[in-house]
């Protein structure tokens, strides 16, 4: 069952190894928040090659933590970069969940503001939900995640339909 022609997006062309598990088990982000979905095997290899990269669980719960550990363990030459690497974003972390819920509320408030007849009230509601989301993201260490990634996390983890 070695299929190297259709592999996850995290697989490096020079690395002939096959995928292990779902191809969207994790999302690996570089320091500029460019992301690639990957299986746990190639996600770990990709993460190990990145300075300032990080990993988020995708379709497999707990995958980010395993990939983060594997990346640190399998590439001794990259260990010096470990301190530059963001920790894995743990979806079981209450702070992360709280942050995603706050972001979802902000999205909902934004949508509601579009049909709010009183501009002053819409503005106040948006300012409040924006501040709440900002604070919750900061508490979870996710302040620098771009909106596209946040929307994706909220949609996949909380079932938000924009
Ligand atoms: Zn793979």
CSV table of N, CA and C and ligand atoms in Angstrom, one decimal:
chain,number,residue,atom,x,y,z
A,1,UNK,N,0.8,-1.2,0.0
A,1,UNK,CA,0.0,0.0,0.0
A,1,UNK,C,0.9,1.3,0.0
A,2,UNK,N,2.0,1.2,-0.7
A,2,UNK,CA,2.9,2.4,-0.8
A,2,UNK,C,2.5,3.2,-2.0
A,3,UNK,N,1.8,4.2,-1.8
A,3,UNK,CA,1.4,5.1,-2.9
A,3,UNK,C,2.1,6.5,-2.7
A,4,UNK,N,3.1,6.7,-3.5
A,4,UNK,CA,3.9,7.9,-3.3
A,4,UNK,C,3.4,9.0,-4.4
A,5,UNK,N,2.5,8.6,-5.2
A,5,UNK,CA,2.1,9.6,-6.2
A,5,UNK,C,1.0,10.5,-5.7
A,6,UNK,N,0.2,10.0,-4.7
A,6,UNK,CA,-0.8,10.9,-4.1
A,6,UNK,C,-0.5,10.9,-2.6
A,7,UNK,N,0.3,11.9,-2.2
A,7,UNK,CA,0.6,12.0,-0.8
A,7,UNK,C,0.1,13.4,-0.2
A,8,UNK,N,0.2,13.5,1.1
A,8,UNK,CA,-0.2,14.8,1.7
A,8,UNK,C,0.6,15.9,1.3
A,9,UNK,N,0.1,17.1,1.5
A,9,UNK,CA,0.7,18.4,1.0
A,9,UNK,C,2.0,18.6,1.8
A,10,UNK,N,2.2,18.0,2.9
A,10,UNK,CA,3.4,18.2,3.8
A,10,UNK,C,4.6,17.4,3.3
A,11,UNK,N,4.3,16.4,2.5
A,11,UNK,CA,5.4,15.5,2.0
A,11,UNK,C,6.4,16.2,1.1
A,12,UNK,N,7.7,16.2,1.4
A,12,UNK,CA,8.7,16.8,0.6
A,12,UNK,C,9.0,15.9,-0.6
A,13,UNK,N,9.1,16.5,-1.8
A,13,UNK,CA,9.4,15.7,-3.0
A,13,UNK,C,10.6,14.8,-2.9
A,14,UNK,N,11.6,15.2,-2.1
A,14,UNK,CA,12.8,14.4,-2.0
A,14,UNK,C,12.6,13.3,-1.0
A,15,UNK,N,11.5,13.3,-0.3
A,15,UNK,CA,11.3,12.3,0.8
A,15,UNK,C,10.3,11.2,0.2
A,16,UNK,N,10.8,10.0,-0.1
A,16,UNK,CA,10.0,9.0,-0.8
A,16,UNK,C,9.0,8.3,0.1
A,17,UNK,N,9.1,8.5,1.4
A,17,UNK,CA,8.3,7.7,2.3
A,17,UNK,C,6.8,8.0,2.1
A,18,UNK,N,6.0,6.9,2.3
A,18,UNK,CA,4.5,7.1,2.2
A,18,UNK,C,3.9,7.8,3.4
A,19,UNK,N,2.7,8.2,3.2
A,19,UNK,CA,1.9,8.9,4.3
A,19,UNK,C,1.6,7.8,5.4
A,20,UNK,N,1.4,8.3,6.6
A,20,UNK,CA,0.9,7.5,7.6
A,20,UNK,C,-0.4,8.2,8.2
A,21,UNK,N,-1.5,7.5,7.9
A,21,UNK,CA,-2.8,8.1,8.4
A,21,UNK,C,-3.4,9.1,7.5
A,22,UNK,N,-4.5,9.8,8.0
A,22,UNK,CA,-5.2,10.8,7.1
A,22,UNK,C,-4.2,11.9,6.7
A,23,UNK,N,-4.5,12.4,5.5
A,23,UNK,CA,-3.6,13.4,4.9
A,23,UNK,C,-3.9,14.8,5.4
A,24,UNK,N,-5.0,14.9,6.3
A,24,UNK,CA,-5.2,16.2,6.9
A,24,UNK,C,-5.3,16.1,8.4
A,25,UNK,N,-4.4,15.2,8.9
A,25,UNK,CA,-4.4,15.0,10.4
A,25,UNK,C,-3.9,16.2,11.1
A,26,UNK,N,-3.0,17.0,10.4
A,26,UNK,CA,-2.5,18.2,11.0
A,26,UNK,C,-2.4,19.3,10.0
A,27,UNK,N,-2.3,20.5,10.5
A,27,UNK,CA,-2.0,21.7,9.7
A,27,UNK,C,-0.7,22.2,10.2
A,28,UNK,N,0.3,22.3,9.3
A,28,UNK,CA,1.6,22.8,9.7
A,28,UNK,C,1.8,24.2,9.2
A,29,UNK,N,2.1,25.1,10.1
A,29,UNK,CA,2.2,26.6,9.7
A,29,UNK,C,3.7,27.0,9.8
A,30,UNK,N,4.1,27.8,8.8
A,30,UNK,CA,5.5,28.3,9.0
A,30,UNK,C,5.3,29.7,9.7
A,31,UNK,N,6.5,30.4,9.9
A,31,UNK,CA,6.4,31.6,10.7
A,31,UNK,C,5.6,32.7,10.1
A,32,UNK,N,5.3,32.6,8.8
A,32,UNK,CA,4.5,33.5,8.2
A,32,UNK,C,3.0,33.1,8.0
A,33,UNK,N,2.7,32.0,8.8
A,33,UNK,CA,1.4,31.4,8.8
A,33,UNK,C,0.9,30.9,7.5
A,34,UNK,N,1.9,30.5,6.6
A,34,UNK,CA,1.5,29.7,5.4
A,34,UNK,C,1.4,28.3,5.9
A,35,UNK,N,0.3,27.7,5.5
A,35,UNK,CA,0.0,26.3,6.0
A,35,UNK,C,0.0,25.2,5.0
A,36,UNK,N,0.2,24.0,5.5
A,36,UNK,CA,0.1,22.8,4.6
A,36,UNK,C,-0.5,21.7,5.5
A,37,UNK,N,-1.6,21.1,4.9
A,37,UNK,CA,-2.1,20.0,5.6
A,37,UNK,C,-1.2,18.8,5.4
A,38,UNK,N,-1.2,17.9,6.4
A,38,UNK,CA,-0.3,16.8,6.2
A,38,UNK,C,-0.7,15.6,7.1
A,39,UNK,N,-0.2,14.4,6.8
A,39,UNK,CA,-0.3,13.3,7.7
A,39,UNK,C,0.6,13.5,8.9
A,40,UNK,N,0.5,12.7,9.9
A,40,UNK,CA,1.4,12.9,11.1
A,40,UNK,C,2.8,12.7,10.8
A,41,UNK,N,3.1,11.7,9.9
A,41,UNK,CA,4.5,11.4,9.6
A,41,UNK,C,5.2,12.6,8.8
A,42,UNK,N,4.6,13.0,7.8
A,42,UNK,CA,5.2,14.1,7.0
A,42,UNK,C,5.0,15.5,7.7
A,43,UNK,N,4.0,15.6,8.5
A,43,UNK,CA,3.8,16.8,9.3
A,43,UNK,C,5.0,17.0,10.2
A,44,UNK,N,5.4,15.9,10.9
A,44,UNK,CA,6.5,16.0,11.8
A,44,UNK,C,7.8,16.4,11.1
A,45,UNK,N,8.0,15.8,9.9
A,45,UNK,CA,9.2,16.1,9.1
A,45,UNK,C,9.2,17.6,8.7
A,46,UNK,N,8.1,18.0,8.2
A,46,UNK,CA,8.0,19.4,7.8
A,46,UNK,C,8.2,20.4,8.9
A,47,UNK,N,7.6,20.1,10.0
A,47,UNK,CA,7.7,20.9,11.2
A,47,UNK,C,9.2,21.0,11.7
A,48,UNK,N,9.9,19.9,11.6
A,48,UNK,CA,11.3,19.8,12.1
A,48,UNK,C,12.1,20.7,11.2
A,49,UNK,N,11.7,20.9,10.0
A,49,UNK,CA,12.5,21.7,9.0
A,49,UNK,C,12.3,23.2,9.1
A,50,UNK,N,11.3,23.6,9.9
A,50,UNK,CA,10.9,25.0,9.9
A,50,UNK,C,11.4,25.6,11.2
A,51,UNK,N,11.8,26.8,11.1
A,51,UNK,CA,12.2,27.7,12.2
A,51,UNK,C,10.9,28.6,12.5
A,52,UNK,N,10.4,28.5,13.7
A,52,UNK,CA,9.2,29.3,14.0
A,52,UNK,C,8.0,28.7,13.5
A,53,UNK,N,8.0,27.4,13.1
A,53,UNK,CA,6.8,26.7,12.6
A,53,UNK,C,6.0,26.2,13.7
A,54,UNK,N,4.8,25.9,13.5
A,54,UNK,CA,3.9,25.3,14.5
A,54,UNK,C,2.9,24.4,13.9
A,55,UNK,N,2.2,23.6,14.7
A,55,UNK,CA,1.3,22.6,14.2
A,55,UNK,C,0.0,22.7,14.9
A,56,UNK,N,-1.1,22.5,14.1
A,56,UNK,CA,-2.4,22.5,14.7
A,56,UNK,C,-3.1,21.2,14.3
A,57,UNK,N,-3.8,20.6,15.2
A,57,UNK,CA,-4.5,19.4,14.9
A,57,UNK,C,-5.6,19.6,13.8
A,58,UNK,N,-5.7,18.7,12.9
A,58,UNK,CA,-6.7,18.8,11.8
A,58,UNK,C,-7.8,17.8,12.1
A,59,UNK,N,-7.9,16.8,11.3
A,59,UNK,CA,-9.0,15.8,11.4
A,59,UNK,C,-8.7,14.8,12.5
A,60,UNK,N,-7.5,14.8,13.1
A,60,UNK,CA,-7.2,13.8,14.1
A,60,UNK,C,-6.9,14.5,15.4
A,61,UNK,N,-7.8,14.2,16.4
A,61,UNK,CA,-7.5,14.8,17.8
A,61,UNK,C,-6.2,14.3,18.3
A,62,UNK,N,-5.5,15.3,18.9
A,62,UNK,CA,-4.2,14.9,19.6
A,62,UNK,C,-3.0,14.8,18.6
A,63,UNK,N,-3.3,14.9,17.3
A,63,UNK,CA,-2.2,14.7,16.3
A,63,UNK,C,-1.2,15.8,16.5
A,64,UNK,N,-1.6,17.0,16.8
A,64,UNK,CA,-0.6,18.2,16.8
A,64,UNK,C,0.4,17.9,17.9
A,65,UNK,N,0.0,17.4,19.0
A,65,UNK,CA,0.9,17.1,20.1
A,65,UNK,C,1.9,16.0,19.7
A,66,UNK,N,1.4,14.9,19.1
A,66,UNK,CA,2.3,13.9,18.7
A,66,UNK,C,3.3,14.4,17.6
A,67,UNK,N,2.8,15.1,16.7
A,67,UNK,CA,3.7,15.7,15.6
A,67,UNK,C,4.8,16.6,16.2
A,68,UNK,N,4.3,17.4,17.2
A,68,UNK,CA,5.3,18.3,17.8
A,68,UNK,C,6.4,17.6,18.5
A,69,UNK,N,6.0,16.5,19.2
A,69,UNK,CA,7.0,15.7,19.9
A,69,UNK,C,7.9,15.0,18.9
A,70,UNK,N,7.3,14.4,17.9
A,70,UNK,CA,8.1,13.7,16.9
A,70,UNK,C,9.1,14.6,16.2
A,71,UNK,N,8.6,15.8,15.9
A,71,UNK,CA,9.5,16.8,15.2
A,71,UNK,C,10.7,17.1,16.1
A,72,UNK,N,10.5,17.2,17.4
A,72,UNK,CA,11.6,17.5,18.2
A,72,UNK,C,12.6,16.3,18.4
A,73,UNK,N,12.0,15.1,18.3
A,73,UNK,CA,12.8,13.9,18.6
A,73,UNK,C,13.5,13.3,17.4
A,74,UNK,N,13.0,13.5,16.3
A,74,UNK,CA,13.6,12.8,15.1
A,74,UNK,C,14.6,13.6,14.3
A,75,UNK,N,14.7,14.9,14.7
A,75,UNK,CA,15.7,15.7,13.9
A,75,UNK,C,16.6,16.4,14.9
A,76,UNK,N,17.7,15.7,15.3
A,76,UNK,CA,18.6,16.2,16.3
A,76,UNK,C,19.2,17.5,15.8
A,77,UNK,N,19.5,17.6,14.5
A,77,UNK,CA,20.1,18.8,14.0
A,77,UNK,C,19.2,20.1,14.2
A,78,UNK,N,17.9,19.8,14.4
A,78,UNK,CA,17.0,20.9,14.5
A,78,UNK,C,16.7,21.3,15.9
A,79,UNK,N,17.3,20.6,16.8
A,79,UNK,CA,16.9,20.8,18.2
A,79,UNK,C,17.3,22.2,18.7
A,80,UNK,N,18.3,22.8,18.1
A,80,UNK,CA,18.7,24.1,18.5
A,80,UNK,C,17.6,25.1,18.2
A,81,UNK,N,16.8,24.7,17.2
A,81,UNK,CA,15.7,25.6,16.8
A,81,UNK,C,14.4,25.5,17.7
A,82,UNK,N,14.5,24.5,18.6
A,82,UNK,CA,13.3,24.2,19.3
A,82,UNK,C,12.7,25.4,20.1
A,83,UNK,N,13.6,26.2,20.6
A,83,UNK,CA,13.1,27.3,21.4
A,83,UNK,C,12.5,28.4,20.5
A,84,UNK,N,12.7,28.3,19.2
A,84,UNK,CA,12.1,29.2,18.2
A,84,UNK,C,10.7,28.7,17.8
A,85,UNK,N,10.5,27.5,18.1
A,85,UNK,CA,9.2,26.9,17.6
A,85,UNK,C,8.1,27.2,18.6
A,86,UNK,N,7.0,27.6,18.0
A,86,UNK,CA,5.8,27.7,18.8
A,86,UNK,C,5.3,26.4,19.3
A,87,UNK,N,4.8,26.3,20.5
A,87,UNK,CA,4.2,25.0,20.9
A,87,UNK,C,3.0,24.6,20.1
A,88,UNK,N,2.7,23.3,20.1
A,88,UNK,CA,1.6,22.9,19.4
A,88,UNK,C,0.3,23.5,19.9
A,89,UNK,N,-0.6,23.8,19.1
A,89,UNK,CA,-1.9,24.4,19.5
A,89,UNK,C,-2.8,23.2,19.9
A,90,UNK,N,-3.0,23.1,21.2
A,90,UNK,CA,-3.7,22.0,21.8
A,90,UNK,C,-5.2,22.2,21.9
A,91,UNK,N,-5.9,21.5,21.1
A,91,UNK,CA,-7.4,21.7,21.0
A,91,UNK,C,-8.1,21.3,22.3
A,92,UNK,N,-7.4,20.6,23.1
A,92,UNK,CA,-8.0,20.2,24.4
A,92,UNK,C,-7.7,21.3,25.5
A,93,UNK,N,-6.9,22.3,25.1
A,93,UNK,CA,-6.6,23.3,26.1
A,93,UNK,C,-7.8,24.2,26.2
A,94,UNK,N,-8.3,24.4,27.5
A,94,UNK,CA,-9.5,25.2,27.7
A,94,UNK,C,-9.4,26.6,27.2
A,95,UNK,N,-8.1,27.2,27.3
A,95,UNK,CA,-7.9,28.5,26.8
A,95,UNK,C,-8.1,28.6,25.3
A,96,UNK,N,-7.6,27.6,24.5
A,96,UNK,CA,-7.8,27.5,23.1
A,96,UNK,C,-9.3,27.5,22.7
A,97,UNK,N,-10.0,26.6,23.4
A,97,UNK,CA,-11.4,26.4,23.2
A,97,UNK,C,-12.2,27.8,23.5
A,98,UNK,N,-11.8,28.4,24.6
A,98,UNK,CA,-12.4,29.7,25.0
A,98,UNK,C,-12.2,30.7,23.9
A,99,UNK,N,-10.9,30.7,23.4
A,99,UNK,CA,-10.6,31.7,22.3
A,99,UNK,C,-11.4,31.5,21.1
A,100,UNK,N,-11.5,30.2,20.7
A,100,UNK,CA,-12.2,29.9,19.4
A,100,UNK,C,-13.7,30.3,19.6
A,101,UNK,N,-14.2,30.0,20.8
A,101,UNK,CA,-15.7,30.4,21.1
A,101,UNK,C,-15.8,31.9,21.0
A,102,UNK,N,-14.8,32.7,21.5
A,102,UNK,CA,-14.9,34.1,21.5
A,102,UNK,C,-14.8,34.6,20.0
A,103,UNK,N,-14.0,34.0,19.2
A,103,UNK,CA,-13.9,34.3,17.8
A,103,UNK,C,-15.2,34.1,17.1
A,104,UNK,N,-15.8,32.9,17.4
A,104,UNK,CA,-17.1,32.6,16.8
A,104,UNK,C,-18.1,33.6,17.2
A,105,UNK,N,-18.1,34.0,18.5
A,105,UNK,CA,-19.1,35.1,18.8
A,105,UNK,C,-18.8,36.4,18.1
A,106,UNK,N,-17.6,36.7,17.9
A,106,UNK,CA,-17.2,37.9,17.2
A,106,UNK,C,-17.7,37.8,15.7
A,107,UNK,N,-17.5,36.7,15.1
A,107,UNK,CA,-18.0,36.5,13.7
A,107,UNK,C,-19.5,36.7,13.7
A,108,UNK,N,-20.2,36.1,14.7
A,108,UNK,CA,-21.7,36.2,14.7
A,108,UNK,C,-22.1,37.6,14.9
A,109,UNK,N,-21.4,38.3,15.8
A,109,UNK,CA,-21.7,39.7,16.1
A,109,UNK,C,-21.5,40.6,14.8
A,110,UNK,N,-20.4,40.3,14.1
A,110,UNK,CA,-20.1,41.0,12.9
A,110,UNK,C,-21.2,40.8,11.9
A,111,UNK,N,-21.7,39.6,11.8
A,111,UNK,CA,-22.8,39.3,10.8
A,111,UNK,C,-24.1,40.0,11.3
A,112,UNK,N,-24.3,40.0,12.6
A,112,UNK,CA,-25.5,40.7,13.1
A,112,UNK,C,-25.5,42.2,12.9
A,113,UNK,N,-24.2,42.7,13.0
A,113,UNK,CA,-24.0,44.2,12.9
A,113,UNK,C,-24.5,44.7,11.5
A,114,UNK,N,-24.3,43.8,10.5
A,114,UNK,CA,-24.7,44.2,9.1
A,114,UNK,C,-26.2,44.6,9.0
A,115,UNK,N,-27.0,44.0,9.8
A,115,UNK,CA,-28.4,44.2,9.7
A,115,UNK,C,-28.9,45.0,10.9
A,116,UNK,N,-28.0,45.5,11.7
A,116,UNK,CA,-28.4,46.3,12.9
A,116,UNK,C,-28.8,47.8,12.4
A,117,UNK,N,-30.0,48.2,12.7
A,117,UNK,CA,-30.4,49.5,12.2
A,117,UNK,C,-29.7,50.7,12.9
A,118,UNK,N,-29.3,50.5,14.1
A,118,UNK,CA,-28.6,51.6,14.9
A,118,UNK,C,-27.1,51.4,14.7
A,119,UNK,N,-26.4,52.3,13.9
A,119,UNK,CA,-25.0,52.1,13.7
A,119,UNK,C,-24.2,52.2,15.0
A,120,UNK,N,-24.6,53.1,15.9
A,120,UNK,CA,-23.9,53.2,17.2
A,120,UNK,C,-23.9,51.9,18.0
A,121,UNK,N,-25.1,51.3,18.0
A,121,UNK,CA,-25.2,50.0,18.8
A,121,UNK,C,-24.4,48.9,18.1
A,122,UNK,N,-24.4,48.9,16.8
A,122,UNK,CA,-23.6,47.9,16.1
A,122,UNK,C,-22.1,48.1,16.4
A,123,UNK,N,-21.7,49.3,16.4
A,123,UNK,CA,-20.3,49.6,16.6
A,123,UNK,C,-19.9,49.2,18.0
A,124,UNK,N,-20.7,49.5,19.0
A,124,UNK,CA,-20.4,49.1,20.4
A,124,UNK,C,-20.3,47.6,20.5
A,125,UNK,N,-21.3,46.9,19.9
A,125,UNK,CA,-21.3,45.4,20.0
A,125,UNK,C,-20.0,44.9,19.4
A,126,UNK,N,-19.7,45.4,18.2
A,126,UNK,CA,-18.5,44.9,17.5
A,126,UNK,C,-17.2,45.2,18.3
A,127,UNK,N,-17.1,46.4,18.9
A,127,UNK,CA,-16.0,46.7,19.7
A,127,UNK,C,-15.8,45.8,20.9
A,128,UNK,N,-17.0,45.5,21.5
A,128,UNK,CA,-16.9,44.6,22.7
A,128,UNK,C,-16.5,43.2,22.3
A,129,UNK,N,-17.1,42.6,21.2
A,129,UNK,CA,-16.8,41.2,20.8
A,129,UNK,C,-15.4,41.1,20.3
A,130,UNK,N,-14.9,42.2,19.6
A,130,UNK,CA,-13.6,42.2,19.1
A,130,UNK,C,-12.6,42.2,20.2
A,131,UNK,N,-12.8,43.0,21.3
A,131,UNK,CA,-11.9,43.0,22.4
A,131,UNK,C,-11.9,41.7,23.1
A,132,UNK,N,-13.1,41.1,23.3
A,132,UNK,CA,-13.2,39.8,23.9
A,132,UNK,C,-12.4,38.8,23.2
A,133,UNK,N,-12.6,38.7,21.9
A,133,UNK,CA,-11.9,37.7,21.0
A,133,UNK,C,-10.4,38.0,21.1
A,134,UNK,N,-10.0,39.3,21.0
A,134,UNK,CA,-8.6,39.6,21.1
A,134,UNK,C,-7.9,39.2,22.4
A,135,UNK,N,-8.6,39.4,23.5
A,135,UNK,CA,-8.1,39.1,24.8
A,135,UNK,C,-8.0,37.5,25.0
A,136,UNK,N,-9.0,36.8,24.5
A,136,UNK,CA,-9.0,35.4,24.6
A,136,UNK,C,-7.9,34.8,23.8
A,137,UNK,N,-7.7,35.3,22.6
A,137,UNK,CA,-6.6,34.8,21.7
A,137,UNK,C,-5.3,35.0,22.3
A,138,UNK,N,-5.1,36.2,23.0
A,138,UNK,CA,-3.9,36.5,23.6
A,138,UNK,C,-3.6,35.6,24.8
A,139,UNK,N,-4.7,35.3,25.5
A,139,UNK,CA,-4.5,34.4,26.7
A,139,UNK,C,-4.1,33.0,26.2
A,140,UNK,N,-4.6,32.6,25.0
A,140,UNK,CA,-4.3,31.2,24.5
A,140,UNK,C,-3.0,31.2,23.7
A,141,UNK,N,-2.4,32.4,23.5
A,141,UNK,CA,-1.1,32.5,22.8
A,141,UNK,C,-1.3,32.4,21.3
A,142,UNK,N,-2.5,32.8,20.8
A,142,UNK,CA,-2.9,32.6,19.4
A,142,UNK,C,-3.0,34.0,18.7
A,143,UNK,N,-2.5,35.0,19.3
A,143,UNK,CA,-2.8,36.4,18.8
A,143,UNK,C,-2.4,36.6,17.3
A,144,UNK,N,-1.3,35.9,16.9
A,144,UNK,CA,-0.8,36.2,15.5
A,144,UNK,C,-1.4,35.3,14.4
A,145,UNK,N,-2.4,34.4,14.8
A,145,UNK,CA,-3.0,33.6,13.8
A,145,UNK,C,-3.8,34.5,12.9
A,146,UNK,N,-3.7,34.3,11.5
A,146,UNK,CA,-4.5,35.1,10.6
A,146,UNK,C,-6.0,34.7,10.7
A,147,UNK,N,-6.8,35.6,10.2
A,147,UNK,CA,-8.3,35.4,10.3
A,147,UNK,C,-8.7,34.1,9.5
A,148,UNK,N,-8.0,33.9,8.4
A,148,UNK,CA,-8.4,32.7,7.6
A,148,UNK,C,-8.2,31.4,8.3
A,149,UNK,N,-7.1,31.3,9.1
A,149,UNK,CA,-6.8,30.1,9.9
A,149,UNK,C,-7.8,30.0,11.0
A,150,UNK,N,-8.1,31.2,11.7
A,150,UNK,CA,-9.0,31.2,12.8
A,150,UNK,C,-10.4,30.7,12.3
A,151,UNK,N,-10.8,31.2,11.1
A,151,UNK,CA,-12.1,30.8,10.6
A,151,UNK,C,-12.2,29.3,10.4
A,152,UNK,N,-11.0,28.8,9.8
A,152,UNK,CA,-11.0,27.4,9.5
A,152,UNK,C,-11.0,26.6,10.8
A,153,UNK,N,-10.3,27.0,11.9
A,153,UNK,CA,-10.3,26.3,13.1
A,153,UNK,C,-11.7,26.3,13.8
A,154,UNK,N,-12.3,27.5,13.7
A,154,UNK,CA,-13.7,27.7,14.3
A,154,UNK,C,-14.6,26.8,13.5
A,155,UNK,N,-14.5,26.8,12.2
A,155,UNK,CA,-15.5,26.0,11.4
A,155,UNK,C,-15.3,24.5,11.6
A,156,UNK,N,-14.0,24.1,11.7
A,156,UNK,CA,-13.8,22.6,11.9
A,156,UNK,C,-14.0,22.1,13.3
A,157,UNK,N,-13.6,23.0,14.3
A,157,UNK,CA,-13.7,22.5,15.7
A,157,UNK,C,-15.0,22.8,16.3
A,158,UNK,N,-15.7,23.9,15.9
A,158,UNK,CA,-17.0,24.3,16.5
A,158,UNK,C,-18.2,24.2,15.6
A,159,UNK,N,-17.9,23.8,14.4
A,159,UNK,CA,-19.0,23.6,13.5
A,159,UNK,C,-19.7,24.9,13.0
A,160,UNK,N,-18.9,26.0,13.0
A,160,UNK,CA,-19.5,27.3,12.7
A,160,UNK,C,-19.7,27.4,11.2
A,161,UNK,N,-20.9,27.8,10.7
A,161,UNK,CA,-21.2,27.9,9.3
A,161,UNK,C,-21.2,29.4,9.0
A,162,UNK,N,-20.3,30.0,8.3
A,162,UNK,CA,-20.3,31.4,8.0
A,162,UNK,C,-21.5,31.7,7.1
B,1,LIG,ZN1,2.1,12.4,4.4
